[in-house]
XYZ file of C-alpha atoms in Angstrom:
498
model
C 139.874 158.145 137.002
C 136.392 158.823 137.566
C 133.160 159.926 135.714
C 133.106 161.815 132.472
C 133.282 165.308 133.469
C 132.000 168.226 130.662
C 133.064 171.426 132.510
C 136.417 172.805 131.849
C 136.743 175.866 134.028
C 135.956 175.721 137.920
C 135.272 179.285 140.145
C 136.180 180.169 143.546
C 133.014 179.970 144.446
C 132.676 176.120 142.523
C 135.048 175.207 145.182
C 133.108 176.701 147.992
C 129.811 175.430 146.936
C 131.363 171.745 146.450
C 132.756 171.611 149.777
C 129.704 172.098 151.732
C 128.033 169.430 149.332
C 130.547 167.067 150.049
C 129.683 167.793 153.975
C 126.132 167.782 153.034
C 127.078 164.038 151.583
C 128.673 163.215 154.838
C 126.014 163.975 156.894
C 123.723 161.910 154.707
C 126.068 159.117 155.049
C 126.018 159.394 158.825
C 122.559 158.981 158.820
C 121.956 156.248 156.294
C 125.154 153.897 158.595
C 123.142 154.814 161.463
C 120.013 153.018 160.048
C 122.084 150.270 158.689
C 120.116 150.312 155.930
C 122.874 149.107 153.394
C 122.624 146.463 150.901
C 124.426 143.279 151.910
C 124.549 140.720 149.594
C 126.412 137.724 148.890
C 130.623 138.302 149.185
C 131.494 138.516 145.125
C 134.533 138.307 143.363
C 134.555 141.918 141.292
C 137.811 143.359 139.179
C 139.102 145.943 137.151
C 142.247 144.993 135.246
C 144.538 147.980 133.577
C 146.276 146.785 130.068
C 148.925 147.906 127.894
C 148.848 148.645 124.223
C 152.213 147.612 122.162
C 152.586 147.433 118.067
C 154.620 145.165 116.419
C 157.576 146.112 117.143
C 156.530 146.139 121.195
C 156.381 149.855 121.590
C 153.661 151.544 123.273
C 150.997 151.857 120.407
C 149.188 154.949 120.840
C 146.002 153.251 119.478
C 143.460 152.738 122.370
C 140.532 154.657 120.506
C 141.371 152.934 117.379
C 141.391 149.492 119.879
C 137.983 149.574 121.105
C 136.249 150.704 118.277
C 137.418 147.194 117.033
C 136.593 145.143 120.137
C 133.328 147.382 120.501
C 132.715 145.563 123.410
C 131.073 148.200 126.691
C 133.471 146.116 129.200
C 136.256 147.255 127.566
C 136.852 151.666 128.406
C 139.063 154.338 127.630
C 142.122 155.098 130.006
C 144.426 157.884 130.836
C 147.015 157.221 127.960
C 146.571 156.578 124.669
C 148.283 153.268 125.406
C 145.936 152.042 128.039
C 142.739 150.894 127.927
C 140.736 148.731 131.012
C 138.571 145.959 131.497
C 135.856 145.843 133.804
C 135.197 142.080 135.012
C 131.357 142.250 136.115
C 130.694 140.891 139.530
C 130.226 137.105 140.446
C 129.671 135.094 143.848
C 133.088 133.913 145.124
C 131.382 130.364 146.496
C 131.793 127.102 144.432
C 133.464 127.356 141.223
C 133.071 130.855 140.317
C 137.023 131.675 141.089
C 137.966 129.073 137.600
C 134.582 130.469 135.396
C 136.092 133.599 135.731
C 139.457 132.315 134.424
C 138.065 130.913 131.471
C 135.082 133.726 130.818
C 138.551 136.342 131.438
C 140.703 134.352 129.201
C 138.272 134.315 126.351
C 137.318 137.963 126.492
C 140.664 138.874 126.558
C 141.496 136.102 123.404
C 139.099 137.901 121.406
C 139.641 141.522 122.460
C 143.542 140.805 121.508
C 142.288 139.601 117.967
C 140.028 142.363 117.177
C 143.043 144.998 118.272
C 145.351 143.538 115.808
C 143.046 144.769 113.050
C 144.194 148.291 114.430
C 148.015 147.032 114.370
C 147.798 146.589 118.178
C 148.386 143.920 120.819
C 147.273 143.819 124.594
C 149.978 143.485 127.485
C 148.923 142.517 130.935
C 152.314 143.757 132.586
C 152.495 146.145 135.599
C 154.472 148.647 133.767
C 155.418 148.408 129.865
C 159.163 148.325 129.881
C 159.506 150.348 126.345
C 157.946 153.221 127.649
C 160.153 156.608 127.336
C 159.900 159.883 128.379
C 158.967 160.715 124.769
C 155.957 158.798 125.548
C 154.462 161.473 128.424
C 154.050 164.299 126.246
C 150.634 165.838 126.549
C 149.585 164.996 123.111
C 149.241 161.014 124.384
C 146.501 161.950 126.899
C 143.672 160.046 125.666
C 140.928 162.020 123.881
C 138.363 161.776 126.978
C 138.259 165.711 128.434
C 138.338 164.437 132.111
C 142.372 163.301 131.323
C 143.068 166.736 130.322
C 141.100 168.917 132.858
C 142.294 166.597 135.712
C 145.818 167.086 134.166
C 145.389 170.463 134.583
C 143.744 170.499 138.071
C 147.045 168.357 139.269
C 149.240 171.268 138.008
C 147.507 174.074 138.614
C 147.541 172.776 142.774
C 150.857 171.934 142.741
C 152.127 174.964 140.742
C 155.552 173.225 139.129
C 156.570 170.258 137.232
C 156.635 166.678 138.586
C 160.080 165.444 139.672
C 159.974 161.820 139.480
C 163.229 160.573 141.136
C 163.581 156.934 142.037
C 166.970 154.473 143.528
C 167.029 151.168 141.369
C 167.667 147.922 142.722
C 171.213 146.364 141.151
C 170.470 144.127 138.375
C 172.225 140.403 138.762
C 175.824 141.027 137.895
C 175.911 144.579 137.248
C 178.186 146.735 138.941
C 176.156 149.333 140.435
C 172.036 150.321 140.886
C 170.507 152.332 138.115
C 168.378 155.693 139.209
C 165.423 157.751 137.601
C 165.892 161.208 137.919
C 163.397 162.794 135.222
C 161.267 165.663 135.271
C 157.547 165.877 133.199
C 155.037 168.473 132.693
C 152.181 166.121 132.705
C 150.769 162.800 134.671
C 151.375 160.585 131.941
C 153.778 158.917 133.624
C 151.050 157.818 135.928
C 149.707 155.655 132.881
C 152.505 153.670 133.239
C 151.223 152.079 136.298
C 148.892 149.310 135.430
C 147.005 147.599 138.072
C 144.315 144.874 138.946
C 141.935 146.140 141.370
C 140.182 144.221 142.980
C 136.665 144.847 144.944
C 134.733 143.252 147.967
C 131.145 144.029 148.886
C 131.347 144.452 152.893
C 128.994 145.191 155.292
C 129.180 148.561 156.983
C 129.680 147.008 160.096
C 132.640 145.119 159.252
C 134.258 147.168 156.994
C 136.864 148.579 159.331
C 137.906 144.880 159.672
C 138.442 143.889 155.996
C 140.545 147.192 155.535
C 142.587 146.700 158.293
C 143.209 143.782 157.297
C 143.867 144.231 153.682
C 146.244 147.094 154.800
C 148.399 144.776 156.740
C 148.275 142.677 153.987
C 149.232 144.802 151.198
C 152.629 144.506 151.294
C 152.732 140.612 151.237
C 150.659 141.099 148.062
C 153.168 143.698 146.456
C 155.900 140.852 147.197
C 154.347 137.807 146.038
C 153.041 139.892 142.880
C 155.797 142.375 141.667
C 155.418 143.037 138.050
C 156.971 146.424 137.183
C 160.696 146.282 137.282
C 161.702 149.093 133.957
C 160.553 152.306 133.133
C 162.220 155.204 131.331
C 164.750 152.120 129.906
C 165.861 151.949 134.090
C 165.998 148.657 136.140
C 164.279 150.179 139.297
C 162.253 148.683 142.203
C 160.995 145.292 141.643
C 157.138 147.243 141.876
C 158.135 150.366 140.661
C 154.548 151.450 140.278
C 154.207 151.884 143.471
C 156.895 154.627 144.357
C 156.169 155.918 140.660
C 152.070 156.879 141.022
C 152.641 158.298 144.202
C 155.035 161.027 142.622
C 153.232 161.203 139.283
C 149.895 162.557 140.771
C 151.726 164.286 144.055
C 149.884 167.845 144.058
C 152.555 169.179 146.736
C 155.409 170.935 146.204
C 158.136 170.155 148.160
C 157.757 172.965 150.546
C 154.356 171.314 151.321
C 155.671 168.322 151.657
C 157.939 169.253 154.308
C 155.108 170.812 156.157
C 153.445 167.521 156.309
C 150.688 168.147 154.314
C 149.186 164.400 153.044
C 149.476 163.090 149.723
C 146.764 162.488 147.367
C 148.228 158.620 146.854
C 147.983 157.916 150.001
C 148.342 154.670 152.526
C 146.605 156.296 155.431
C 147.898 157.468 158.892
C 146.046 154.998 161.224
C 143.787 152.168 162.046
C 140.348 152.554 161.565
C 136.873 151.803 163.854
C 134.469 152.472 160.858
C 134.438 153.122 156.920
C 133.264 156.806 157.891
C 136.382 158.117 159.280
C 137.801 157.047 155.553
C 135.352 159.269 153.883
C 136.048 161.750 156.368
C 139.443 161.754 156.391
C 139.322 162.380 152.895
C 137.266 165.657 152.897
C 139.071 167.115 155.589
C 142.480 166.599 154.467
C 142.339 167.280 150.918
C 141.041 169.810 148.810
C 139.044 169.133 145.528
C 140.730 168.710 142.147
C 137.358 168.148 140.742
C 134.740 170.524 141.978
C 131.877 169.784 139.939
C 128.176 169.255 141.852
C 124.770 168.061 141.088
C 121.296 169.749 142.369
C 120.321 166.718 144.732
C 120.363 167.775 148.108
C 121.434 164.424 149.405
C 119.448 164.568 152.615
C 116.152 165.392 151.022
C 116.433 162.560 149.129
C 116.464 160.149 152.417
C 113.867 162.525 153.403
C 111.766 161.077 150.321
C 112.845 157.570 150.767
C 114.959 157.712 148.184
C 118.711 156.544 147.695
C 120.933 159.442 147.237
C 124.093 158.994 144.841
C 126.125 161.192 147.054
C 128.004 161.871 143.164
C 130.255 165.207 145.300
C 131.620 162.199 148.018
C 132.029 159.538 145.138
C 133.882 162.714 142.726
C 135.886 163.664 145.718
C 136.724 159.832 147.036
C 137.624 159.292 143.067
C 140.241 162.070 143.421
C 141.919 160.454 146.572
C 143.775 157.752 145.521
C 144.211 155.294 148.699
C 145.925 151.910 148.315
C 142.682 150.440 150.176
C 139.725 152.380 148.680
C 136.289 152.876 150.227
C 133.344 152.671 147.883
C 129.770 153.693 148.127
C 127.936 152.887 145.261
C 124.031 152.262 144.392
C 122.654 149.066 142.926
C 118.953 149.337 142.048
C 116.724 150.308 144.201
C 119.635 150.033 147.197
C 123.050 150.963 147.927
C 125.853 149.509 148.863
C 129.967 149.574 150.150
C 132.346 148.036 148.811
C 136.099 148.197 149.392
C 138.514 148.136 146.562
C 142.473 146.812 146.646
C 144.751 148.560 144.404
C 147.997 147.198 144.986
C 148.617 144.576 142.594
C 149.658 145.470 139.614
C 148.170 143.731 135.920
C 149.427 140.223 134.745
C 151.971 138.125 134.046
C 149.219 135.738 133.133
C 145.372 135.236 133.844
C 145.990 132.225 135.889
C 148.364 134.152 138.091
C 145.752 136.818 138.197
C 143.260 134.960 139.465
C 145.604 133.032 142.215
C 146.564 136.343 143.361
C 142.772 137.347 143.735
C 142.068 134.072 145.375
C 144.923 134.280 147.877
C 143.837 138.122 148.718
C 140.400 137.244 149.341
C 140.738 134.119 151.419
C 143.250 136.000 153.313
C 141.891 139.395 154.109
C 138.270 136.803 155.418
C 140.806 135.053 157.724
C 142.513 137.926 159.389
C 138.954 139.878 159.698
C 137.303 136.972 161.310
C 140.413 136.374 163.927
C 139.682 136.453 167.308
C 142.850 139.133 168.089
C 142.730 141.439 165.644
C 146.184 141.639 163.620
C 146.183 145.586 164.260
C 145.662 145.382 167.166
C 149.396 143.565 167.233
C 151.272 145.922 164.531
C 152.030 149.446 164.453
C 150.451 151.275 161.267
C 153.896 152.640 160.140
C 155.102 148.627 160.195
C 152.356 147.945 158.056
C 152.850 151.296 155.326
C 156.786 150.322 155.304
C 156.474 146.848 154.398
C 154.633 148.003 151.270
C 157.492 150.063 150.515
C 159.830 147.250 151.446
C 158.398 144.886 149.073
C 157.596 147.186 146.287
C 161.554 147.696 146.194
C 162.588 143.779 147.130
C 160.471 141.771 146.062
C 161.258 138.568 147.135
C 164.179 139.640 148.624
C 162.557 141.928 150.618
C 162.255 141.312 154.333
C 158.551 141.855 156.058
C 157.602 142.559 159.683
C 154.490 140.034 160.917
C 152.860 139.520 164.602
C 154.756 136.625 166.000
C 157.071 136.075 163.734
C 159.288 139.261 163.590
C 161.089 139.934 160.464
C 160.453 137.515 157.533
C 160.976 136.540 154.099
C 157.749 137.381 152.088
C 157.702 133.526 150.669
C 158.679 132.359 154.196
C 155.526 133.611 155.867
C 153.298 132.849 152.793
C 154.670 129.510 152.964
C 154.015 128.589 156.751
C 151.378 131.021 158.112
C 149.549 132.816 155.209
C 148.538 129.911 153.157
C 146.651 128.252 155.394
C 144.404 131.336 156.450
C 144.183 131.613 152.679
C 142.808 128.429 152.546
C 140.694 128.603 155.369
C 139.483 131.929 154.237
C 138.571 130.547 150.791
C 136.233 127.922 152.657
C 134.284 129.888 155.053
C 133.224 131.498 151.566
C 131.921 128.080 150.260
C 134.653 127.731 147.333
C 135.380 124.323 146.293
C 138.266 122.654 147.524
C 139.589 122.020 144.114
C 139.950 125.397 143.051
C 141.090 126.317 146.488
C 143.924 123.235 145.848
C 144.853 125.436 142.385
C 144.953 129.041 142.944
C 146.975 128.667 146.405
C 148.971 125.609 145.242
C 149.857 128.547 142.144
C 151.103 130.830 144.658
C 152.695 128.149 146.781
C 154.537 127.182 143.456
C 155.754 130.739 142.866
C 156.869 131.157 146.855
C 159.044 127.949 146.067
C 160.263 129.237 142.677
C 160.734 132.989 143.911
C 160.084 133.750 140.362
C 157.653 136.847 140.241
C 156.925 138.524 136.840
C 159.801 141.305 138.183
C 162.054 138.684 138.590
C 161.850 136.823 135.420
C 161.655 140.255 133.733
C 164.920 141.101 134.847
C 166.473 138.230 134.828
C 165.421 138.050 130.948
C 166.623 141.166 130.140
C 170.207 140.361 132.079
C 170.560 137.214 130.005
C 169.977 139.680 126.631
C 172.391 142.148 127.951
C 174.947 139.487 128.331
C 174.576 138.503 124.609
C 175.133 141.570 123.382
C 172.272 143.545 123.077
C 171.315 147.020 124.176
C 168.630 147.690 126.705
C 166.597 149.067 124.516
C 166.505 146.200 122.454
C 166.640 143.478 125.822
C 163.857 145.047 126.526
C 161.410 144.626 123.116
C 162.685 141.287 123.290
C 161.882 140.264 126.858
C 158.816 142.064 126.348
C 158.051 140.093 122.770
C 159.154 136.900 125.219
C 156.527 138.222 128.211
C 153.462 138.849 125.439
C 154.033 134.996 124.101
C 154.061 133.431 127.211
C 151.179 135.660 128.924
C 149.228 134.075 126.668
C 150.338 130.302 126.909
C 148.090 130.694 129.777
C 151.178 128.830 132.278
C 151.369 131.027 135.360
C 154.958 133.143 135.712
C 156.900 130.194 137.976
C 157.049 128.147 135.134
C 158.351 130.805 132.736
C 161.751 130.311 131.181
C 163.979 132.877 130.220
């Protein structure tokens, strides 16, 4: 969501003035890729992982300052409702063993931020979306405290100039007669707080970054597939990644007559293929206007001027306010600076173990497909590429996937025979050991064979509920009660029993 922002008010002229610093920012960009004089370090294994707050009873606990006054641990921030909060995993090599440190280092900081909540009555859910949420839960009194929440709440509105209509087709449940549908309207994002993600982040080199997000966009929707984790909200079965379909509405600053113009969204997949990690930035000052106008008094190009790294802090605001599946970041380090591209499809959980196989199988594979000799874009139409997100986020496994070569495929088929092995190979030319290749992919493998995703358990829990006789309200504390227990068993999802 950004910085912390302190000004509540911003001026036509605020708006005027932040636009030609943005350019201002662009141009100092331009000249800084020109003499490539970018940071490149060591490819690291970086995350962000979203999490859920739940009470006793497994309804969203409305808690999270309470929550990390008790962890009081800095890794652990503030998020947009006041049943999220997010870790931030600081950044490690990817060679050797550092994939499985992380699992246990992650595991242990997560053991100990769950026990420290519980003195506040809460409990931390690594789920994609928390099934028990309601639309009670999106009134504008649950914004967390932070100011930023509530002015960007505003800034949302005040562009779009109605209320959000969130409508969204389920997908049938096993056995029931007919699909379920959201059809809801809220006067606040809240229900973008629903969506809780991993994101993951690469440092790249400018010179290759057009590469690694190509890649990672025709990748994305093998990733939704393989890691669907956000079947329920509003007590609906819906897509088997509902998070997807449901934070591009809940932050959608057009109004419909807009969007039948054409006019972009702010969540956004992108229009084309890219040649450099400048038309990103571009793209995103031309096409959308600021929800967030506030500027500092560096004058970005003086600073090169002076030798000095500039933060570019109107670009970063503006890029913060742009919310693209496949995110560029600039970002300083030191003395240097640095890009770095950030993944924001998956979304948080089941388990850490399947966390950290779903990193390891999106890193190994987006290294394989940059370094191939024929580009895959070069093979696939953009559109083929945006509409097997879509496809998966609604199918999961069940979905069907167009790839190069292979036409229209299963999402575990073309894991299974082609993907795997890139992963693998990918996953080597970074130096990491061949054991903890062998248990991240063999975890994903296992899943492919299983075709049990967190969505698919989750549903096929709350089916088996239904069928004993209880309500969905109540399935759904009890498969989430269920979920919580075995998150934490540490066994990744395939193994899960219902």
């Amino acid at each position: 969501m950004g910085e912390d922002v302190e000004r509540r008010k911003f001026t036509r002229q605020d708006r005027h003035e932040f636009r030609q610093k943005v350019q201002d920012c662009l141009d100092a960009l331009a000249i800084m890729l020109a003499d490539e004089t970018f940071h490149v370090g060591e490819p690291q294994i970086g995350m962000e992982i979203e999490l859920n707050l739940v009470d006793d009873d497994m309804a969203p606990s409305m808690a999270n300052a309470a929550v990390l006054d008790a962890i009081a641990d800095p890794d652990y921030q503030t998020e947009l409702g006041q049943f999220n909060i997010e870790i931030n995993v600081d950044p490690r090599p990817l060679r050797g063993a550092s994939i499985a440190e992380l699992e246990t280092d992650l595991r242990r900081s997560l053991n100990a931020a769950d026990e420290r909540a519980g003195t506040s009555g809460s409990r931390l859910a690594m789920i994609g979306m928390l099934p028990t949420l309601d639309e009670e839960h999106f009134e504008h009194r649950w914004l967390s405290a932070n100011p930023r929440y509530d002015l960007l709440n505003q800034q949302i509105f005040a562009a779009r100039g109605e209320d959000i209509e969130l409508k969204i087709g389920g997908v049938r449940l096993p056995g029931a007669a007919a699909a379920e549908d959201l059809d809801i309207v809220t006067d606040t994002i809240l229900p973008e707080a629903a969506c809780t993600s991993v994101q993951l982040h690469l440092q790249v080199a400018p010179d290759e970054f057009a590469s690694y997000w190509n890649a990672a966009q025709a990748l994305s929707g093998v990733q939704v597939a393989l890691a669907a984790n956000s079947p329920f909200f509003a007590g609906r079965a819906l897509w088997h990644e509902t998070r997807i379909p449901l934070f591009e509405q809940a932050t959608d600053t057009r109004p419909q007559e807009l969007k039948n113009q054409g006019v972009r969204p702010r969540v956004w997949f992108g229009e084309r293929w890219i040649t450099s990690i400048f038309d990103l930035f571009e793209e995103n000052s031309r096409y959308f206007p600021a929800l967030l106008p506030v500027f500092s008094d560096e004058d970005p190009k003086a600073a090169l001027a002076e030798g000095k790294t500039p933060s570019l802090s109107e670009l970063r605001m503006h890029n913060g306010t742009v919310y693209r599946w496949n995110r560029p970041i600039y970002d300083r380090s030191g003395d240097g600076h640095h890009i770095r591209l950030e993944n924001r499809v998956l979304p948080a959980g089941p388990s850490v173990v399947d966390t950290l196989a779903d990193a390891a199988f999106y890193y190994g594979t987006v290294r394989a497909l940059a370094d191939a000799d024929r580009p895959l874009w070069s093979q696939m139409s953009f559109d083929a590429a945006e509409e097997n997100v879509h496809s998966a986020a609604r199918g999961g496994f069940d979905s069907m996937l167009y790839w190069p070569e292979v036409g229209w495929v299963s999402p575990q088929e073309l894991v299974l025979r082609r993907l795997l092995p890139m992963a693998d190979a990918g996953l080597a030319a970074y130096g990491v050991d061949t054991a903890v290749r062998d248990r991240y992919l063999g975890v994903i493998e296992a899943r492919c064979l299983a075709k049990q995703s967190g969505s698919v358990w989750q549903r096929n829990s709350v089916v088996a509920r239904e069928r004993s006789g209880d309500k969905r309200d109540r399935a759904l504390a009890g498969m989430l009660g269920d979920y919580v227990t075995q998150m934490n068993s540490g066994e990744p999802v395939h193994t899960w029993t219902n």
